[in-house]
Coordinates of C-alpha atoms in Angstrom, one line a residue:
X640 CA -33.7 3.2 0.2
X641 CA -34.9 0.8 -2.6
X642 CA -33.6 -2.6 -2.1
X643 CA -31.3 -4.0 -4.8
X644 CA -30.7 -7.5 -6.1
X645 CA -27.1 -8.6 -6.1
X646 CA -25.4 -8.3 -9.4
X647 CA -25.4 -11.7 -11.2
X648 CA -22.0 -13.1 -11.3
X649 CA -20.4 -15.4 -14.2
X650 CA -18.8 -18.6 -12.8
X651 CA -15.5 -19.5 -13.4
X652 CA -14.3 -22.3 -14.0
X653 CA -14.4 -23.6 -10.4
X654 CA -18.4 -22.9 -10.8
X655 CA -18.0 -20.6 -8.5
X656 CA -19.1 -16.9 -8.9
X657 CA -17.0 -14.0 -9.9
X658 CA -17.1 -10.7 -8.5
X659 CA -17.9 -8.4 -11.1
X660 CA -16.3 -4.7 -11.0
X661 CA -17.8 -2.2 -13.9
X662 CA -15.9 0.5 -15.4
X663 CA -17.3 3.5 -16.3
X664 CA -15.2 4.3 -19.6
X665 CA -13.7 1.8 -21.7
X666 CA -10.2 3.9 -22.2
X667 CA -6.8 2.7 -21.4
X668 CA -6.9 2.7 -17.6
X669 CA -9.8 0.9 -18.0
X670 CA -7.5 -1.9 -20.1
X671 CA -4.8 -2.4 -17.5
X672 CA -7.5 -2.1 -14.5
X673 CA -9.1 -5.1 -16.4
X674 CA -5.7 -7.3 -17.3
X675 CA -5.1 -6.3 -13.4
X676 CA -8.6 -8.2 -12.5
X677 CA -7.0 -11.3 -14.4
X678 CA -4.5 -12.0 -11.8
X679 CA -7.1 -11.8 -9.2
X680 CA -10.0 -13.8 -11.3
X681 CA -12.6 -11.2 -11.0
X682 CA -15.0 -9.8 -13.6
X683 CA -14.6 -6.8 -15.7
X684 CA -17.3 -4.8 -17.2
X685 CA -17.2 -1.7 -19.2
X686 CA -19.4 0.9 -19.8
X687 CA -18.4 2.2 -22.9
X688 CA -19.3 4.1 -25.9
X689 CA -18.0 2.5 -28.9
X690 CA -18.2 -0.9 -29.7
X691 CA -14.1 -2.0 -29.6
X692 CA -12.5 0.4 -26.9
X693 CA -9.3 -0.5 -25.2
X694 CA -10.6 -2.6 -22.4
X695 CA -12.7 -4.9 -24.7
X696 CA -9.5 -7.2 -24.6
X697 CA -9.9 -8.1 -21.0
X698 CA -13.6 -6.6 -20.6
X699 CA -17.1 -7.7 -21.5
X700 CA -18.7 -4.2 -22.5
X701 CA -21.8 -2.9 -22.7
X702 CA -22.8 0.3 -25.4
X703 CA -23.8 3.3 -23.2
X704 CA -23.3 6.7 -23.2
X705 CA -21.3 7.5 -19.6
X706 CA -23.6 10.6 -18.6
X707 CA -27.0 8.6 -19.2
X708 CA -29.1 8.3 -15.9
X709 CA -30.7 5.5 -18.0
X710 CA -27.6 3.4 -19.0
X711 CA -25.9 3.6 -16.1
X712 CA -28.8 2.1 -14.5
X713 CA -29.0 -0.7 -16.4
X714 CA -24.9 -1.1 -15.8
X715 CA -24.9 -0.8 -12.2
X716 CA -27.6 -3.8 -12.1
X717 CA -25.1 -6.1 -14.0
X718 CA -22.0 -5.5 -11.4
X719 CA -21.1 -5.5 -7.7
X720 CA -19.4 -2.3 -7.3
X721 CA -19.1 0.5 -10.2
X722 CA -16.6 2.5 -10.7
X723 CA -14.5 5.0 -13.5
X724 CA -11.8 5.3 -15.7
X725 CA -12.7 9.1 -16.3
X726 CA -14.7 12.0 -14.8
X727 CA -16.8 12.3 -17.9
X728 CA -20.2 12.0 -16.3
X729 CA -23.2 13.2 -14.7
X730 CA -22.6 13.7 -10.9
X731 CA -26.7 13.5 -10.2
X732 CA -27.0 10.0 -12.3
X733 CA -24.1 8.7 -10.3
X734 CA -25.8 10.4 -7.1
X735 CA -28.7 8.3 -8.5
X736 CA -27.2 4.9 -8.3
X737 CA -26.0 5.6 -4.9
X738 CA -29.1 6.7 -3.3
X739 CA -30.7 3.5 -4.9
X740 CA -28.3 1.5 -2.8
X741 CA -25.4 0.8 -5.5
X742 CA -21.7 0.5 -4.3
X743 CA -20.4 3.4 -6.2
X744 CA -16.3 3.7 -5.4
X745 CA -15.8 6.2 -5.3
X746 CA -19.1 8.5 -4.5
X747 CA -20.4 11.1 -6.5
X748 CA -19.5 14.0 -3.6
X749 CA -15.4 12.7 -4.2
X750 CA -16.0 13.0 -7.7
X751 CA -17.4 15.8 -8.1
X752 CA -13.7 17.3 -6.5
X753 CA -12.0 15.9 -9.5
X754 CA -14.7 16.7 -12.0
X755 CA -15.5 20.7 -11.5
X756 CA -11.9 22.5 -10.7
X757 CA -13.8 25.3 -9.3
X758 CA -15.9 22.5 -6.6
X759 CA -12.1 21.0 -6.0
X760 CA -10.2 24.2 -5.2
X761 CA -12.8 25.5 -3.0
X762 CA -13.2 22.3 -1.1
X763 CA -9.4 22.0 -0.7
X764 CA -9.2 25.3 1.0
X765 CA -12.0 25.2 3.4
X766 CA -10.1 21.7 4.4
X767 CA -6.9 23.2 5.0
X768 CA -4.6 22.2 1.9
X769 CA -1.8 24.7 0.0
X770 CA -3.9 25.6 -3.0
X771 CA -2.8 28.5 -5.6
X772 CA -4.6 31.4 -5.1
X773 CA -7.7 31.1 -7.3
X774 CA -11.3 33.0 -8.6
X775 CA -14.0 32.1 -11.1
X776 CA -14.2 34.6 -14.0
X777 CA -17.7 35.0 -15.4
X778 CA -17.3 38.8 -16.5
X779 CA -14.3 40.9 -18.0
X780 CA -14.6 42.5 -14.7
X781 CA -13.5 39.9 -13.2
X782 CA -10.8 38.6 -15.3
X783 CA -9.1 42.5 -14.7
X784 CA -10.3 42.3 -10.8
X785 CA -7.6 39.0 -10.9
X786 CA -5.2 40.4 -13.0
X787 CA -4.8 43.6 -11.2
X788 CA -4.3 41.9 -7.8
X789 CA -1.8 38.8 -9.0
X790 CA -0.6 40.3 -12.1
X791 CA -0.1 38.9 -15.5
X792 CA 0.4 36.1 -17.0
X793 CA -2.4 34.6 -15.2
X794 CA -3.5 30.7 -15.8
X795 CA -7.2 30.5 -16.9
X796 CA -9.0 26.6 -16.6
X797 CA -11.6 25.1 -17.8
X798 CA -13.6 24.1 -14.4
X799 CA -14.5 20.7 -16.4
X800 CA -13.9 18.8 -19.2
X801 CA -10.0 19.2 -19.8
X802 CA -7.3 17.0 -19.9
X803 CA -3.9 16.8 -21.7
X804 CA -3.5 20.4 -22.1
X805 CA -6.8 20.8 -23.5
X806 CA -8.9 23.3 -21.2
X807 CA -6.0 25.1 -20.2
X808 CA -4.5 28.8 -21.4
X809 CA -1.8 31.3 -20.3
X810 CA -2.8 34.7 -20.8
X811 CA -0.5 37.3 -21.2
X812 CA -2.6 40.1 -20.7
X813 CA -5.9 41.6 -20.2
X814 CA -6.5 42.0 -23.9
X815 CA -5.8 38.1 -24.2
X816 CA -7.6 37.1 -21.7
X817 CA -11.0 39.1 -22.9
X818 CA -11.1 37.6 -26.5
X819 CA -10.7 34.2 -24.4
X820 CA -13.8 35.1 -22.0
X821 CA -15.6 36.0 -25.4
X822 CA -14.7 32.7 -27.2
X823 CA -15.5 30.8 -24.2
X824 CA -18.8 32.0 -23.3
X825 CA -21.3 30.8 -26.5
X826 CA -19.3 27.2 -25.6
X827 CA -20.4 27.5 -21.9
X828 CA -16.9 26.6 -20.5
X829 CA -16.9 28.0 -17.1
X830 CA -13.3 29.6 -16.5
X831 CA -11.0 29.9 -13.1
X832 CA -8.3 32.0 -13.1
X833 CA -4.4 31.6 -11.2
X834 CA -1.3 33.7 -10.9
X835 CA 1.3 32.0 -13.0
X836 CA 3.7 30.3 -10.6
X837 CA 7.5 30.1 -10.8
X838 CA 7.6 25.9 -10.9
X839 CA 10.4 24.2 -9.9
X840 CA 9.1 20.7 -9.7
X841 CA 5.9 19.0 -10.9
X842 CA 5.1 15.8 -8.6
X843 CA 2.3 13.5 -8.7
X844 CA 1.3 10.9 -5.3
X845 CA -1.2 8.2 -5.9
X846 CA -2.8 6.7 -3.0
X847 CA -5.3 4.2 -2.5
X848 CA -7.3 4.5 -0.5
X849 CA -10.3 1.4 1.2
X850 CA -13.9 2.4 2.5
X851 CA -12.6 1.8 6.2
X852 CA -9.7 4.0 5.5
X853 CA -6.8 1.9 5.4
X854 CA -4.5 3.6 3.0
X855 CA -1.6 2.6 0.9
X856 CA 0.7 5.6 -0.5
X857 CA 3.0 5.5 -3.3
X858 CA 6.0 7.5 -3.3
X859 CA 6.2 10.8 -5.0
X860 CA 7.3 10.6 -8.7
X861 CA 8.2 13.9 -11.4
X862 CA 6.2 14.5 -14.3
X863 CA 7.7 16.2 -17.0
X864 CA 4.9 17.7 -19.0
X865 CA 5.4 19.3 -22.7
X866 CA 2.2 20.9 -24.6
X867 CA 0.4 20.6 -21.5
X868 CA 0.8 16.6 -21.8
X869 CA 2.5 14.6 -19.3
X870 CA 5.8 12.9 -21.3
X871 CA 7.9 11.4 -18.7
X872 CA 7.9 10.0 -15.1
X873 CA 10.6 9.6 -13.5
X874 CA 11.6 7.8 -9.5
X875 CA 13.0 8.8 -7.2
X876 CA 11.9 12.7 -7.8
X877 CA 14.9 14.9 -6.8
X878 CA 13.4 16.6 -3.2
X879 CA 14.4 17.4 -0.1
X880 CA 13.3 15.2 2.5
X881 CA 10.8 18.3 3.6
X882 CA 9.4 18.5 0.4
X883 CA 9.0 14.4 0.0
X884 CA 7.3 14.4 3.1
X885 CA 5.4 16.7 2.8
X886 CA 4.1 15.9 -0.6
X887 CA 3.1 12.2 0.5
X888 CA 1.5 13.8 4.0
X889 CA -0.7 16.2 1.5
X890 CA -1.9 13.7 -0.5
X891 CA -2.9 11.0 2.0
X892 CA -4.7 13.8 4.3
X893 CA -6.7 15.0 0.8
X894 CA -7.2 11.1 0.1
X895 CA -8.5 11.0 3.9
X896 CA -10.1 14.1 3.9
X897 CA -12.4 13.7 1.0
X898 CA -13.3 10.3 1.7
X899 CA -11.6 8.5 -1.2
X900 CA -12.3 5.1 -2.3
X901 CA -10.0 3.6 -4.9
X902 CA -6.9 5.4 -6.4
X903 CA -6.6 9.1 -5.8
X904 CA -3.5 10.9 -7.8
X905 CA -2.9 14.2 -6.6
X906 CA -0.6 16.5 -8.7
X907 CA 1.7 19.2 -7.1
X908 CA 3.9 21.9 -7.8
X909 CA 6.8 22.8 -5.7
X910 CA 7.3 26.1 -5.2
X911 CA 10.8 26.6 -3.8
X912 CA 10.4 24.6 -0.5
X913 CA 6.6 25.1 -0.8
X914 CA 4.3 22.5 -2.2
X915 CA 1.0 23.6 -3.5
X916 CA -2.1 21.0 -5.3
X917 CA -2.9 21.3 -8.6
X918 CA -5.0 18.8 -10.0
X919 CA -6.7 15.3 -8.3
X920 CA -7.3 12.9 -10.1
X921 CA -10.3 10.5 -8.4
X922 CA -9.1 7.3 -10.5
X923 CA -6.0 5.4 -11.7
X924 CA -3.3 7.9 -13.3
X925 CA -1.0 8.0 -16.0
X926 CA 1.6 9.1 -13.7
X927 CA 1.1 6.0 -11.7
X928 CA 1.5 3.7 -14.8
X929 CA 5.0 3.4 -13.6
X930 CA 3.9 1.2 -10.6
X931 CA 3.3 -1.6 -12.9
X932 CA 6.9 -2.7 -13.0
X933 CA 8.5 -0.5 -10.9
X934 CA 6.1 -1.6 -7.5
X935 CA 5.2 -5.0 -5.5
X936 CA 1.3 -3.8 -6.4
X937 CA 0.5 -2.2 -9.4
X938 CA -2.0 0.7 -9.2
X939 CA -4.7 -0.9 -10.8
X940 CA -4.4 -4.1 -8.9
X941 CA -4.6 -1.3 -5.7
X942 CA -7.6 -0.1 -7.2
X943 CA -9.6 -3.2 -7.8
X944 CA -8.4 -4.0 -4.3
X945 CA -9.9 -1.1 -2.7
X946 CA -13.1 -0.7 -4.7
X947 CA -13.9 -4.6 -3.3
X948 CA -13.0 -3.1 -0.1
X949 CA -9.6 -5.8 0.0
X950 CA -6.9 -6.0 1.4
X951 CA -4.1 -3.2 -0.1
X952 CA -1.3 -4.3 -1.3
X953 CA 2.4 -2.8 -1.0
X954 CA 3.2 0.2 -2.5
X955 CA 7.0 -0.3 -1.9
X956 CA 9.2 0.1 -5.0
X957 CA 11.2 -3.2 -6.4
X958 CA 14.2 -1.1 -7.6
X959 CA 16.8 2.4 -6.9
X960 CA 15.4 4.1 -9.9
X961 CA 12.6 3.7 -12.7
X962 CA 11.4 6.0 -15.6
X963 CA 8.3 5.9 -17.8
X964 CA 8.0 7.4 -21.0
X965 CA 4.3 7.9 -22.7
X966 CA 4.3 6.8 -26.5
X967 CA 2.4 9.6 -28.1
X968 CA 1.4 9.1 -32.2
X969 CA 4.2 10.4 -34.1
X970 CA 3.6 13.4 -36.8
X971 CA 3.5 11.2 -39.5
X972 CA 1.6 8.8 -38.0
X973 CA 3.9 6.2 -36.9
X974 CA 2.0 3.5 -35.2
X975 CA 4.2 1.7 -31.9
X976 CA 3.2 -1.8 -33.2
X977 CA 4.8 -1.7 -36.0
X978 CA 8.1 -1.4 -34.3
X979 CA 7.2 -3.3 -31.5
X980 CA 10.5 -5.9 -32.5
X981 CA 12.9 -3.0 -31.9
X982 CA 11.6 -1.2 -29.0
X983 CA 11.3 -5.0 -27.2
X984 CA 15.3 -5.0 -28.4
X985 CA 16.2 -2.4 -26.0
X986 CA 17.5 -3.8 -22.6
X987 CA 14.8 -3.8 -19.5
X988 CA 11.9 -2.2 -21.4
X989 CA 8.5 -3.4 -20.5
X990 CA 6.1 -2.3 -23.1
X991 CA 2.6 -1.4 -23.0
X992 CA 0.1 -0.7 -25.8
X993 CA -3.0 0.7 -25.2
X994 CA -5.0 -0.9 -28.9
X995 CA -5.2 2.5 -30.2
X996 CA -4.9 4.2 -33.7
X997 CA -1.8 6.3 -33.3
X998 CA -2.9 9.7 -34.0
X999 CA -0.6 12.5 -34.3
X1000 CA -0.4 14.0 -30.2
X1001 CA -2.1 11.3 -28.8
X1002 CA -0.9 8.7 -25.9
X1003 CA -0.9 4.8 -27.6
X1004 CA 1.1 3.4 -24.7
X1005 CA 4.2 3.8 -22.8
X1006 CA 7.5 2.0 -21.6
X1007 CA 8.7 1.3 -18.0
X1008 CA 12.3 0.5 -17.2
X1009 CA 13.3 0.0 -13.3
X1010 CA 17.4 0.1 -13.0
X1011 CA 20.0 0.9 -10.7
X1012 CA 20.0 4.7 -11.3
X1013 CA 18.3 7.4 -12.8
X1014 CA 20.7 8.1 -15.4
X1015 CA 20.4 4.7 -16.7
X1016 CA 16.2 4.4 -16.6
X1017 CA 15.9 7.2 -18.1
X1018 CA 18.3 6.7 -21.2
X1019 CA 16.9 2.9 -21.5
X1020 CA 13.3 4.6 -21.5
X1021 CA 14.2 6.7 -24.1
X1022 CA 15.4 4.6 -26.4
X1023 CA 12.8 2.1 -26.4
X1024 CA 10.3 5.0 -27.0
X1025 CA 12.6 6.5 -29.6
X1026 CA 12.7 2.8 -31.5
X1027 CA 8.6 2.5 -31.0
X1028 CA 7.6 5.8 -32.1
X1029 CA 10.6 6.6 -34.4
X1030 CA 11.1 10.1 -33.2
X1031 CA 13.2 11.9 -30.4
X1032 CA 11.0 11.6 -27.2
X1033 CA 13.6 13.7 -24.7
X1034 CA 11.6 16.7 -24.5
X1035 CA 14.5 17.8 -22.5
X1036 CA 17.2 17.8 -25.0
X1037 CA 18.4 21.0 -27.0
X1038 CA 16.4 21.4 -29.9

C-alpha cells in the first residue's frame, strides 16, 4: 500500500487544524452537508465541475471533472476523508484512491450497489432482501422472454445514470418496448426490466451508518412522486406496525449488509402487507431533507458524523407530524427568491434554497413544516410552496 501524507488542514481560528471532508459533486446535498460542517467547525471541500455550484457558499471548491482518475487524485490529497454528493463517477478511480490508502466513505464496492441497478439488484438478492423480480435486457429476445413470463406493462431502467424520472420507462407492450431497445442501444444505456407492481405505498428509510457499525435509523417517511420526481414527504407514513418494522429492519440489515459508511436511503414499495426495495441511495437523500427540522440530527450532520467515524447523533423526531414539499421551477420560470417574503409569511415554514436558476421541472429548494398533525404540515407545506413558486404544488388535488 503506498503510504499517504495527511491532508493539510486550515486552522481556525483557535490555530488549531480543521478536519477537512471533500465532496465529490458540488450539488445541493453537497450545500447543506457543508452549512452542516459549520455547526461542527470542520472543513468543506468540493469537487466540482463548474466554478459557482451550490456548495461554493459554505465550500472551498476545486474545478474537476468527478470521473477523472487524475482529479480525484489531486482532491483526495487535499482532504481527510472523501466522500459524494452523487454516484456520477468512475468506480475504478475511486477503487484507486482506496487502494492508495485514502479514507473513501463510503467504498467503491458500496457504491457501486447504488451506481449500476443491475450490480444492486443482484447483490440484494444473493443477501436475502425482497427485491421485484428483475432481468437485464440486451436483445429483443429478451425483452419478450420477460414480458411473456410477468406480463405487460413491464418497467424498463436504465442500470446507471438516472435520476428524477430520467432513465425510467413503462412499456405497454412488446412493440413499445422494442423501438425502446432500438433507441437505447447506439446511446449504450444498459436496460433491466420489472413486472409493473400494484403500489400502495412508496417509503424511503435513511440510515447512517459508522465504519464500526454503530447505526442510527430514521423513521420511515412517504414519498409522493409525480413525473417520476419526488414532490412531497410526509411523517409519520400511514403503516401498519408490520409494515413500519419491517421497512426500518430492511433497511438497517441492507445498511449492515453492504457495509455502509455515511447515509444510506433506501426506497421501498409496499405491496399490500409486502415491502419490496427499489432504489439505494449511498449518500444523503432528498427524502431525508425533512430531518433538518423535523429531527434532533439532521442527515447531513449524521453524515459528516459518520464519514469522521463520530459519534451518531439522534435520529428521534422533535414533533407528531412534519411534511416537506420540493420547490421545483415553475413553467414560466418563476424563480423561489423572488417570493421568498411571502413564502417566509406562511406560519412554521422553514425554507431552504438550493442557489439555483429555476428551470422549468427542476428542484431549487424545498420547505419543512413540523406540527401537531398531518393534516396541518401538510396544508402549511403547501402553501408556503404555493406562495414561493406561485403555482398549485398538491399533486394530489383534482385537476
Amino acid at each position: 500500500m503506498v503510504d499517504v501524507e495527511p491532508a493539510p488542514s486550515p486552522p481556525g481560528r483557535s490555530g488549531r487544524a480543521l478536519p477537512v471532508v471533500g465532496i465529490v459533486g458540488g450539488g445541493q446535498l453537497a450545500r447543506m452537508t457543508a452549512q452542516a460542517a459549520v455547526s461542527l467547525d470542520l472543513h468543506v471541500r468540493v469537487l466540482a465541475d463548474e466554478e459557482q455550484p451550490p456548495a461554493a457558499v459554505a465550500a472551498d471548491i476545486e474545478i474537476g471533472s468527478p470521473r477523472s482518475a487524475e482529479a480525484l487524485r489531486s482532491f483526495a490529497a487535499s482532504c481527510d476523508v472523501v466522500t459524494f454528493d452523487h454516484e456520477l463517477v468512475d468506480l475504478g478511480a475511486v477503487a484507486a484512491l482506496e487502494a492508495a490508502g485514502h479514507a473513501v466513505r463510503p467504498g467503491a464496492q458500496t457504491i457501486a450497489m447504488a451506481v449500476d441497478k443491475s450490480i444492486q439488484r443482484r447483490r440484494l438478492g444473493e443477501l436475502g432482501f425482497p427485491v421485484p423480480s428483475w432481468a437485464t435486457i440486451a436483445t429483443p429476445g429478451d425483452l419478450d422472454a420477460f414480458g411473456a413470463q410477468h406480463g405487460w406493462p413491464l418497467v424498463l431502467k436504465a442500470a446507471t445514470g438516472g435520476y428524477d424520472g430520467r432513465g425510467v420507462w413503462i412499456v405497454g407492450d412488446a412493440a413499445a418496448g422494442r423501438d425502446l431497445l432500438t433507441a437505447s442501444a447506439p446511446e449504450g444505456v444498459h436496460l433491466l426490466a420489472e413486472p409493473k407492481l400494484a403500489i400502495d405505498h412508496e417509503l424511503a428509510v435513511v440510515v447512517a451508518r459508522r465504519p464500526g457499525g454503530e447505526e442510527a435509523v430514521y423513521e420511515p417517511v412517504e414519498t409522493i412522486q409525480a413525473d417520476g420526481i419526488c414532490r412531497e414527504v410526509r411523517f409519520p407514513a400511514q403503516l401498519s406496525p408490520r409494515v413500519h418494522d419491517e421497512a426500518r429492519s430492511i433497511a438497517g440489515g441492507i445498511a449492515a449488509a453492504i457495509d455502509a459508511v455515511g447515509i444510506l436511503a433506501v426506497e421501498l414499495f409496499v405491496c399490500g402487507e409486502q415491502v419490496i426495495v427499489n432504489e439505494l441511495a449511498c449518500r444523503p437523500h432528498n427524502s431525508g431533507h425533512i430531518t433538518m427540522d423535523a429531527c434532533v440530527t439532521s442527515q447531513f450532520e449524521n453524515h459528516l458524523r459518520a464519514v469522521l467515524d463520530l459519534p451518531l447523533g439522534s435520529p428521534a423526531p422533535l414533533g407528531p407530524a412534519a411534511v416537506m414539499v420540493n420547490l421545483l421551477g415553475g413553467p414560466g420560470g418563476t424563480d423561489p427568491r423572488d417570493r421568498l417574503a411571502q413564502g417566509l409569511a406562511v406560519d412554521r415554514a422553514k425554507v431552504h434554497l438550493y442557489g439555483k436558476v429555476a428551470r422549468p421541472g427542476r428542484k431549487v429548494g424545498h420547505v419543512n413544516v413540523v406540527a401537531d398533525d398531518l393534516a396541518e404540515a401538510r396544508r402549511l407545506a403547501l402553501a408556503a410552496a404555493d406562495a414561493l413558486t406561485g403555482m398549485d404544488n398538491d399533486v394530489e388535488a383534482p385537476r
